[in-house]
Amino acid sequence: MAYTEEELKKELETKEYEYGFYTDIESDTFPVGLNEDIIRKISEKKGEPDWMTKWRLEAFSSFKKMVEPDWSNVKYKKPDLQKISYYSAPKKKPKYNSLEEVDPELLKTFDKLGISVDEQKKLSGVAVDIVMDSVSVATTFRETLAKKGIIFCSISEAIQKHPELVKKYIGTVIPPRDNYYSALNSAVFTDGSFCYIPKGVRCPMELSTYFRINQAGTGQFERTLVIADEQSYVSYLEGCTAPSRDENQLHAAVVELIALDDAEIKYSTVQNWFPGDKNGKGGVFNFVTKRGLCHNRAKISWTQVETGSAVTWKYPSCVLKGDNSIGEFYSIAVTNNFQQADTGTKMVHLGNNTRSTIISKGISAGKSQNSYRGLVKVGSRAKNARNFSQCDSLLMGNNCGAHTFPYIEAKNNSAQVEHEATTSKIGEDQIFYCNQRGIDTEKAIALIVNGFSKEVLNKLPMEFAVEAQKLLEISLEGSVG
Amino acid sequence: MEFKEKLISSYLAFEGDLDLLDSVHQTRAKALRVFEKKGFPTKKDESWKYTSLNALVNADYALFPRSEASIELKDVKKYFLYDTDTYKVIFIDGVYSPFLSNTTHDGLDVCLMSAALTKPKYRNLINTYFNKIASLEESLTALNTSYSKEGAFVYIPKKTVAEKPIEIIHFASGEEHSLWLQPRNLIVVDKNSQVQIIERHQSLKDHPVVTNSVTEVYVHEEAFVDYYKLQNDLTSASLIDNTYIQQAKNSHASVHTFSLGGKLVRNNLRYYHTGQRILSTLKGVTILEGKQHVDHSTMVHHSHPNCESHQDYKGIFSERSEGVFNGQILVEKIAQKTNAFQQNNNVLLDDKATVNSKPQLEIYADDVKCSHGCTIGQMDEEALFYLRSRGIPKKEAKALMTYAFANNVLESVQLPSLKKRINGQIASKLGVNLGFEL
């Protein structure tokens, strides 16, 4: 029987969330609520120095003056921030020296995730920093990295051991008062990753963190800070999953990247938070602030594969401050059932001869809404800025929506900005063309969807490809191929 | 007293003087309440993000001219399409000028809004069409509605082709130190009919003038409306133009906007569909210098299947001028087989010129062809070199390329004499004489 788009749609809608398991690990969880005491307690619990506690409280005081923004093209029930527990850590919290010491329950979790730390360590050479319910439990390959002078650890450890670096850079790209959720994050973040690549060092392996929300009623507020010193290079991977739950879980992370002169940072995200069930119940609110700052001749490249979350609302951005700096953004956002996504990027051109590329692919199925929202801004003193943006949307079925909201602001006459966007469905003529050449409809759809997203998939680091492939299979390609 | 308060308090005095239909009275009173509540839009409103009215509305304006200004035909003849015979509806400071106009009731109605709003003969038309598609929520439109009194009224009955184009011109004589005008036009084109309309706002002296104009256009089945907006005013004059167009099945409505001057120009152009197989065309050329500011805000609401829309806006900006394009295509779930296209190309000639562009697609139907493109760039240096190496001076070469850039829009102008006029205006704006016509 021929495989039709109808069937594909059905399969997509009924596809269950494969990573929706819950790990029974005893956690040390704070009482719910948000106030200064909680923040002091978090800071105290983590044994933070005074300046950090002060920084958090300052962030909290500006947070209190803000209201939650509502300009986005997503609809959701605003999370009650007083009902969230701001700290949840696996209780048995030893310092692991090797994987063997890790709680076997936890290891099982990783097995289920398909990112067995063990296996990865041996086979792929990826160093993984796993953040589970906000506390980093295992950092692998640290020694190999340490030899090169690379610091890769949890941010709480970095605050202890490298306060000068953290103090110098934290909040410089995304100030606490930048927006509602970044202020919240700055006040209550519990853990995250920290990475510093020294001058002239090319990081020999892909660095990776894995986030997972485990405990019910906890928010994930992690904070990532990546600093690439002059002439260094790092490729950073981030993956996210969460177990299925009825209520919505909030994820409000902050990721700051700093690429000093001639440095390059490649930041890839595969996001597969629980999207809610097929009736739109539950799922993660993914409200993340991500921004990178490029100094002279530096390059920051964001690649993201967004398949999960009930609501995705984020704009990984590049501030091209230095001359000749480069910003890139490659994104695939897949929404299904009742998922909503309002995502895109901001490219702020400030230096001379800056270049940016935006490739965004949106695929919407079921009853989902998928929006691209992006800003390309050329400052009045940014000579010879160059931008190319392309936003393509693919609609599957008649109950979903695809939207494009690009903002283009050019204040310099030497700027060259191009934007183009298309919206289409899988064309009958395209399928016919394939059929004609002996490719059945099933394969044809797979081929077309694959081709549609290949431009972005190709940008993912090889080590991550298996992972990404797996997630895309869940969302789309698996069901057609 | 702030200008907003003045508008609200003047309303009462103004309303007492008028002898209008009851339903119109109610509509106006309601509209005033909307304006009172919302006030003037600010940059905090998403659709006014790039255009600030602050400077305009913080000044004081006369709402009603005190003395009746008269102007000589010879002074204003150059603003007419003098080499073509046209119907003319001419206003001076918002007051109808019978001397300059050429209206008709012969077979079709080209007359005055004030007549339509008061005479029983037009009661049905007014009840059916007046303020039915103009936004009830938008504060500037509401302000216009509450003060709507004068403007052009055009009614083309079934199976009628208006043989002459209609010119609607609003002059500001400059008798008043500063003036706020609120013309209101209503155009109804019945089944199988055709009409061409040219609208223009012109100041004769460089006194501050703000025009907040609302035009409602109803295009019935199989009808064709070809609308041209000429905006080449003095740099003391500002214009907020709100045009609402409703199209029935198989109709075609086309609006060309030529923004070549003015201090601040905002064009709100909205299209609504009530049937299938509709074609909507929106085109514009913007050439600015100095500190001029032009904002095109367009919306095409595709609510029926098998319709098409084309948007093509070109902008050329020099010195400190600012251009804004804010285009929206909204395709509803039911509007399958929609073919919507939106393009915005801009050239920045000087360092301080700015372009803000926001082309938006909002699509809820899957079987559609929707695309948009937006570019910001400069004149192609190589092409310029090519022309210069063939003996064409730099200025002329640039002008030639500007023509080429704007030509997509110009070539679809149906009135030859108008096309010639616009070509001439562009040439004089660029300060060249090419010696041939394009």
JSON list of C-alpha atoms in Angstrom, two decimals, chain A residues 203-352:
[
{"chain": "A", "resi": 203, "resn": "CYS", "atom": "CA", "xyz": [40.01, 21.88, 21.91]},
{"chain": "A", "resi": 204, "resn": "PRO", "atom": "CA", "xyz": [40.78, 18.31, 20.84]},
{"chain": "A", "resi": 205, "resn": "MET", "atom": "CA", "xyz": [37.28, 16.97, 21.38]},
{"chain": "A", "resi": 206, "resn": "GLU", "atom": "CA", "xyz": [33.67, 18.01, 21.32]},
{"chain": "A", "resi": 207, "resn": "LEU", "atom": "CA", "xyz": [32.55, 19.20, 24.73]},
{"chain": "A", "resi": 208, "resn": "SER", "atom": "CA", "xyz": [29.10, 18.20, 25.72]},
{"chain": "A", "resi": 209, "resn": "THR", "atom": "CA", "xyz": [26.50, 18.73, 28.41]},
{"chain": "A", "resi": 210, "resn": "TYR", "atom": "CA", "xyz": [23.33, 16.85, 28.86]},
{"chain": "A", "resi": 211, "resn": "PHE", "atom": "CA", "xyz": [20.39, 18.39, 30.66]},
{"chain": "A", "resi": 212, "resn": "ARG", "atom": "CA", "xyz": [17.55, 16.45, 32.11]},
{"chain": "A", "resi": 213, "resn": "ILE", "atom": "CA", "xyz": [14.67, 17.58, 34.29]},
{"chain": "A", "resi": 214, "resn": "ASN", "atom": "CA", "xyz": [13.85, 14.68, 36.55]},
{"chain": "A", "resi": 215, "resn": "GLN", "atom": "CA", "xyz": [12.10, 15.80, 39.69]},
{"chain": "A", "resi": 216, "resn": "ALA", "atom": "CA", "xyz": [8.47, 16.91, 39.49]},
{"chain": "A", "resi": 217, "resn": "GLY", "atom": "CA", "xyz": [7.77, 20.57, 40.14]},
{"chain": "A", "resi": 218, "resn": "THR", "atom": "CA", "xyz": [11.33, 21.71, 39.64]},
{"chain": "A", "resi": 219, "resn": "GLY", "atom": "CA", "xyz": [12.51, 24.31, 37.24]},
{"chain": "A", "resi": 220, "resn": "GLN", "atom": "CA", "xyz": [15.73, 23.93, 35.40]},
{"chain": "A", "resi": 221, "resn": "PHE", "atom": "CA", "xyz": [17.76, 27.09, 35.70]},
{"chain": "A", "resi": 222, "resn": "GLU", "atom": "CA", "xyz": [21.19, 26.29, 34.47]},
{"chain": "A", "resi": 223, "resn": "ARG", "atom": "CA", "xyz": [23.77, 28.72, 33.40]},
{"chain": "A", "resi": 224, "resn": "THR", "atom": "CA", "xyz": [26.41, 28.09, 30.82]},
{"chain": "A", "resi": 225, "resn": "LEU", "atom": "CA", "xyz": [29.45, 30.24, 30.27]},
{"chain": "A", "resi": 226, "resn": "VAL", "atom": "CA", "xyz": [31.87, 29.49, 27.48]},
{"chain": "A", "resi": 227, "resn": "ILE", "atom": "CA", "xyz": [34.96, 31.61, 27.03]},
{"chain": "A", "resi": 228, "resn": "ALA", "atom": "CA", "xyz": [37.24, 31.06, 24.08]},
{"chain": "A", "resi": 229, "resn": "ASP", "atom": "CA", "xyz": [40.44, 33.01, 24.51]},
{"chain": "A", "resi": 230, "resn": "GLU", "atom": "CA", "xyz": [42.38, 34.44, 21.59]},
{"chain": "A", "resi": 231, "resn": "GLN", "atom": "CA", "xyz": [42.91, 32.12, 18.63]},
{"chain": "A", "resi": 232, "resn": "SER", "atom": "CA", "xyz": [41.24, 29.19, 20.29]},
{"chain": "A", "resi": 233, "resn": "TYR", "atom": "CA", "xyz": [38.57, 26.88, 19.02]},
{"chain": "A", "resi": 234, "resn": "VAL", "atom": "CA", "xyz": [35.87, 24.89, 20.73]},
{"chain": "A", "resi": 235, "resn": "SER", "atom": "CA", "xyz": [32.86, 22.93, 19.65]},
{"chain": "A", "resi": 236, "resn": "TYR", "atom": "CA", "xyz": [30.23, 22.60, 22.31]},
{"chain": "A", "resi": 237, "resn": "LEU", "atom": "CA", "xyz": [27.23, 20.32, 22.30]},
{"chain": "A", "resi": 238, "resn": "GLU", "atom": "CA", "xyz": [24.14, 20.49, 24.41]},
{"chain": "A", "resi": 239, "resn": "GLY", "atom": "CA", "xyz": [21.34, 17.97, 24.61]},
{"chain": "A", "resi": 240, "resn": "CYS", "atom": "CA", "xyz": [18.17, 18.08, 26.63]},
{"chain": "A", "resi": 241, "resn": "THR", "atom": "CA", "xyz": [15.48, 15.62, 27.66]},
{"chain": "A", "resi": 242, "resn": "ALA", "atom": "CA", "xyz": [12.85, 15.44, 30.38]},
{"chain": "A", "resi": 243, "resn": "PRO", "atom": "CA", "xyz": [10.47, 12.74, 31.61]},
{"chain": "A", "resi": 244, "resn": "SER", "atom": "CA", "xyz": [6.78, 12.89, 30.76]},
{"chain": "A", "resi": 245, "resn": "ARG", "atom": "CA", "xyz": [4.72, 14.71, 33.31]},
{"chain": "A", "resi": 246, "resn": "ASP", "atom": "CA", "xyz": [1.27, 16.19, 33.36]},
{"chain": "A", "resi": 247, "resn": "GLU", "atom": "CA", "xyz": [2.16, 19.63, 34.56]},
{"chain": "A", "resi": 248, "resn": "ASN", "atom": "CA", "xyz": [4.34, 22.03, 32.66]},
{"chain": "A", "resi": 249, "resn": "GLN", "atom": "CA", "xyz": [7.94, 22.31, 33.67]},
{"chain": "A", "resi": 250, "resn": "LEU", "atom": "CA", "xyz": [9.85, 25.51, 33.26]},
{"chain": "A", "resi": 251, "resn": "HIS", "atom": "CA", "xyz": [13.28, 25.64, 31.75]},
{"chain": "A", "resi": 252, "resn": "ALA", "atom": "CA", "xyz": [14.86, 29.07, 31.85]},
{"chain": "A", "resi": 253, "resn": "ALA", "atom": "CA", "xyz": [18.54, 28.75, 31.12]},
{"chain": "A", "resi": 254, "resn": "VAL", "atom": "CA", "xyz": [21.09, 31.35, 30.21]},
{"chain": "A", "resi": 255, "resn": "VAL", "atom": "CA", "xyz": [23.95, 30.60, 27.85]},
{"chain": "A", "resi": 256, "resn": "GLU", "atom": "CA", "xyz": [26.70, 33.14, 27.37]},
{"chain": "A", "resi": 257, "resn": "LEU", "atom": "CA", "xyz": [29.45, 32.72, 24.80]},
{"chain": "A", "resi": 258, "resn": "ILE", "atom": "CA", "xyz": [32.49, 34.94, 24.56]},
{"chain": "A", "resi": 259, "resn": "ALA", "atom": "CA", "xyz": [34.79, 34.59, 21.60]},
{"chain": "A", "resi": 260, "resn": "LEU", "atom": "CA", "xyz": [37.87, 36.78, 22.01]},
{"chain": "A", "resi": 261, "resn": "ASP", "atom": "CA", "xyz": [40.03, 37.87, 19.06]},
{"chain": "A", "resi": 262, "resn": "ASP", "atom": "CA", "xyz": [40.39, 35.18, 16.38]},
{"chain": "A", "resi": 263, "resn": "ALA", "atom": "CA", "xyz": [38.54, 32.60, 18.44]},
{"chain": "A", "resi": 264, "resn": "GLU", "atom": "CA", "xyz": [35.79, 30.34, 17.20]},
{"chain": "A", "resi": 265, "resn": "ILE", "atom": "CA", "xyz": [32.92, 28.79, 19.13]},
{"chain": "A", "resi": 266, "resn": "LYS", "atom": "CA", "xyz": [30.57, 26.30, 17.64]},
{"chain": "A", "resi": 267, "resn": "TYR", "atom": "CA", "xyz": [27.56, 25.69, 19.82]},
{"chain": "A", "resi": 268, "resn": "SER", "atom": "CA", "xyz": [25.17, 22.93, 18.89]},
{"chain": "A", "resi": 269, "resn": "THR", "atom": "CA", "xyz": [21.94, 22.12, 20.66]},
{"chain": "A", "resi": 270, "resn": "VAL", "atom": "CA", "xyz": [19.73, 19.13, 20.28]},
{"chain": "A", "resi": 271, "resn": "GLN", "atom": "CA", "xyz": [16.67, 19.89, 22.33]},
{"chain": "A", "resi": 272, "resn": "ASN", "atom": "CA", "xyz": [14.20, 17.15, 23.03]},
{"chain": "A", "resi": 273, "resn": "TRP", "atom": "CA", "xyz": [12.39, 18.20, 26.17]},
{"chain": "A", "resi": 274, "resn": "PHE", "atom": "CA", "xyz": [9.10, 16.48, 26.74]},
{"chain": "A", "resi": 275, "resn": "PRO", "atom": "CA", "xyz": [6.68, 18.12, 24.28]},
{"chain": "A", "resi": 276, "resn": "GLY", "atom": "CA", "xyz": [3.49, 17.20, 26.12]},
{"chain": "A", "resi": 277, "resn": "ASP", "atom": "CA", "xyz": [1.21, 14.38, 25.14]},
{"chain": "A", "resi": 278, "resn": "LYS", "atom": "CA", "xyz": [-0.90, 14.40, 22.02]},
{"chain": "A", "resi": 279, "resn": "ASN", "atom": "CA", "xyz": [-3.67, 16.32, 23.76]},
{"chain": "A", "resi": 280, "resn": "GLY", "atom": "CA", "xyz": [-1.27, 19.10, 24.56]},
{"chain": "A", "resi": 281, "resn": "LYS", "atom": "CA", "xyz": [-1.06, 18.26, 28.24]},
{"chain": "A", "resi": 282, "resn": "GLY", "atom": "CA", "xyz": [2.20, 18.78, 30.08]},
{"chain": "A", "resi": 283, "resn": "GLY", "atom": "CA", "xyz": [5.50, 19.44, 28.46]},
{"chain": "A", "resi": 284, "resn": "VAL", "atom": "CA", "xyz": [8.39, 21.77, 29.06]},
{"chain": "A", "resi": 285, "resn": "PHE", "atom": "CA", "xyz": [8.41, 25.55, 28.65]},
{"chain": "A", "resi": 286, "resn": "ASN", "atom": "CA", "xyz": [11.73, 26.25, 27.08]},
{"chain": "A", "resi": 287, "resn": "PHE", "atom": "CA", "xyz": [12.45, 29.95, 27.71]},
{"chain": "A", "resi": 288, "resn": "VAL", "atom": "CA", "xyz": [16.17, 30.20, 27.21]},
{"chain": "A", "resi": 289, "resn": "THR", "atom": "CA", "xyz": [18.34, 33.23, 26.67]},
{"chain": "A", "resi": 290, "resn": "LYS", "atom": "CA", "xyz": [21.39, 32.52, 24.55]},
{"chain": "A", "resi": 291, "resn": "ARG", "atom": "CA", "xyz": [23.80, 35.09, 23.27]},
{"chain": "A", "resi": 292, "resn": "GLY", "atom": "CA", "xyz": [27.35, 35.22, 22.04]},
{"chain": "A", "resi": 293, "resn": "LEU", "atom": "CA", "xyz": [29.78, 38.08, 21.79]},
{"chain": "A", "resi": 294, "resn": "CYS", "atom": "CA", "xyz": [32.34, 38.14, 18.98]},
{"chain": "A", "resi": 295, "resn": "HIS", "atom": "CA", "xyz": [35.52, 40.15, 19.23]},
{"chain": "A", "resi": 296, "resn": "ASN", "atom": "CA", "xyz": [37.78, 40.91, 16.27]},
{"chain": "A", "resi": 297, "resn": "ARG", "atom": "CA", "xyz": [37.87, 38.16, 13.64]},
{"chain": "A", "resi": 298, "resn": "ALA", "atom": "CA", "xyz": [36.00, 35.82, 15.96]},
{"chain": "A", "resi": 299, "resn": "LYS", "atom": "CA", "xyz": [33.27, 33.48, 14.89]},
{"chain": "A", "resi": 300, "resn": "ILE", "atom": "CA", "xyz": [30.26, 32.10, 16.71]},
{"chain": "A", "resi": 301, "resn": "SER", "atom": "CA", "xyz": [28.06, 29.51, 15.14]},
{"chain": "A", "resi": 302, "resn": "TRP", "atom": "CA", "xyz": [24.76, 28.32, 16.62]},
{"chain": "A", "resi": 303, "resn": "THR", "atom": "CA", "xyz": [23.24, 25.11, 15.37]},
{"chain": "A", "resi": 304, "resn": "GLN", "atom": "CA", "xyz": [20.03, 23.90, 16.87]},
{"chain": "A", "resi": 305, "resn": "VAL", "atom": "CA", "xyz": [17.70, 21.01, 16.35]},
{"chain": "A", "resi": 306, "resn": "GLU", "atom": "CA", "xyz": [14.52, 21.76, 18.26]},
{"chain": "A", "resi": 307, "resn": "THR", "atom": "CA", "xyz": [12.13, 18.85, 18.38]},
{"chain": "A", "resi": 308, "resn": "GLY", "atom": "CA", "xyz": [10.81, 18.96, 21.93]},
{"chain": "A", "resi": 309, "resn": "SER", "atom": "CA", "xyz": [9.20, 21.32, 24.45]},
{"chain": "A", "resi": 310, "resn": "ALA", "atom": "CA", "xyz": [5.56, 22.31, 24.66]},
{"chain": "A", "resi": 311, "resn": "VAL", "atom": "CA", "xyz": [6.58, 25.91, 24.14]},
{"chain": "A", "resi": 312, "resn": "THR", "atom": "CA", "xyz": [9.93, 26.95, 22.71]},
{"chain": "A", "resi": 313, "resn": "TRP", "atom": "CA", "xyz": [10.70, 30.62, 22.95]},
{"chain": "A", "resi": 314, "resn": "LYS", "atom": "CA", "xyz": [14.31, 31.49, 22.35]},
{"chain": "A", "resi": 315, "resn": "TYR", "atom": "CA", "xyz": [16.59, 33.47, 20.12]},
{"chain": "A", "resi": 316, "resn": "PRO", "atom": "CA", "xyz": [20.24, 32.42, 20.18]},
{"chain": "A", "resi": 317, "resn": "SER", "atom": "CA", "xyz": [21.96, 35.64, 19.16]},
{"chain": "A", "resi": 318, "resn": "CYS", "atom": "CA", "xyz": [25.32, 36.97, 18.05]},
{"chain": "A", "resi": 319, "resn": "VAL", "atom": "CA", "xyz": [26.66, 40.38, 18.87]},
{"chain": "A", "resi": 320, "resn": "LEU", "atom": "CA", "xyz": [29.28, 41.04, 16.20]},
{"chain": "A", "resi": 321, "resn": "LYS", "atom": "CA", "xyz": [31.21, 43.67, 18.06]},
{"chain": "A", "resi": 322, "resn": "GLY", "atom": "CA", "xyz": [34.66, 43.07, 16.65]},
{"chain": "A", "resi": 323, "resn": "ASP", "atom": "CA", "xyz": [35.77, 43.88, 13.11]},
{"chain": "A", "resi": 324, "resn": "ASN", "atom": "CA", "xyz": [35.61, 41.02, 10.61]},
{"chain": "A", "resi": 325, "resn": "SER", "atom": "CA", "xyz": [33.65, 38.84, 12.98]},
{"chain": "A", "resi": 326, "resn": "ILE", "atom": "CA", "xyz": [31.22, 36.19, 11.81]},
{"chain": "A", "resi": 327, "resn": "GLY", "atom": "CA", "xyz": [27.93, 34.97, 13.21]},
{"chain": "A", "resi": 328, "resn": "GLU", "atom": "CA", "xyz": [26.02, 31.95, 12.01]},
{"chain": "A", "resi": 329, "resn": "PHE", "atom": "CA", "xyz": [22.70, 30.44, 12.90]},
{"chain": "A", "resi": 330, "resn": "TYR", "atom": "CA", "xyz": [21.41, 27.13, 11.62]},
{"chain": "A", "resi": 331, "resn": "SER", "atom": "CA", "xyz": [18.15, 25.83, 12.95]},
{"chain": "A", "resi": 332, "resn": "ILE", "atom": "CA", "xyz": [15.61, 23.10, 12.45]},
{"chain": "A", "resi": 333, "resn": "ALA", "atom": "CA", "xyz": [12.48, 23.47, 14.51]},
{"chain": "A", "resi": 334, "resn": "VAL", "atom": "CA", "xyz": [9.98, 20.66, 14.37]},
{"chain": "A", "resi": 335, "resn": "THR", "atom": "CA", "xyz": [6.62, 21.09, 16.04]},
{"chain": "A", "resi": 336, "resn": "ASN", "atom": "CA", "xyz": [3.91, 18.48, 16.32]},
{"chain": "A", "resi": 337, "resn": "ASN", "atom": "CA", "xyz": [0.60, 17.98, 18.13]},
{"chain": "A", "resi": 338, "resn": "PHE", "atom": "CA", "xyz": [0.08, 21.08, 20.28]},
{"chain": "A", "resi": 339, "resn": "GLN", "atom": "CA", "xyz": [3.67, 22.23, 20.38]},
{"chain": "A", "resi": 340, "resn": "GLN", "atom": "CA", "xyz": [4.43, 25.89, 19.83]},
{"chain": "A", "resi": 341, "resn": "ALA", "atom": "CA", "xyz": [7.69, 27.44, 18.82]},
{"chain": "A", "resi": 342, "resn": "ASP", "atom": "CA", "xyz": [8.67, 31.07, 18.48]},
{"chain": "A", "resi": 343, "resn": "THR", "atom": "CA", "xyz": [12.33, 30.92, 17.74]},
{"chain": "A", "resi": 344, "resn": "GLY", "atom": "CA", "xyz": [14.97, 32.54, 15.59]},
{"chain": "A", "resi": 345, "resn": "THR", "atom": "CA", "xyz": [18.03, 34.64, 16.08]},
{"chain": "A", "resi": 346, "resn": "LYS", "atom": "CA", "xyz": [19.37, 38.13, 16.42]},
{"chain": "A", "resi": 347, "resn": "MET", "atom": "CA", "xyz": [22.42, 39.26, 14.54]},
{"chain": "A", "resi": 348, "resn": "VAL", "atom": "CA", "xyz": [23.67, 42.61, 15.73]},
{"chain": "A", "resi": 349, "resn": "HIS", "atom": "CA", "xyz": [26.34, 44.03, 13.43]},
{"chain": "A", "resi": 350, "resn": "LEU", "atom": "CA", "xyz": [28.49, 46.59, 15.20]},
{"chain": "A", "resi": 351, "resn": "GLY", "atom": "CA", "xyz": [32.01, 46.07, 13.87]},
{"chain": "A", "resi": 352, "resn": "ASN", "atom": "CA", "xyz": [33.27, 46.63, 10.33]}
]
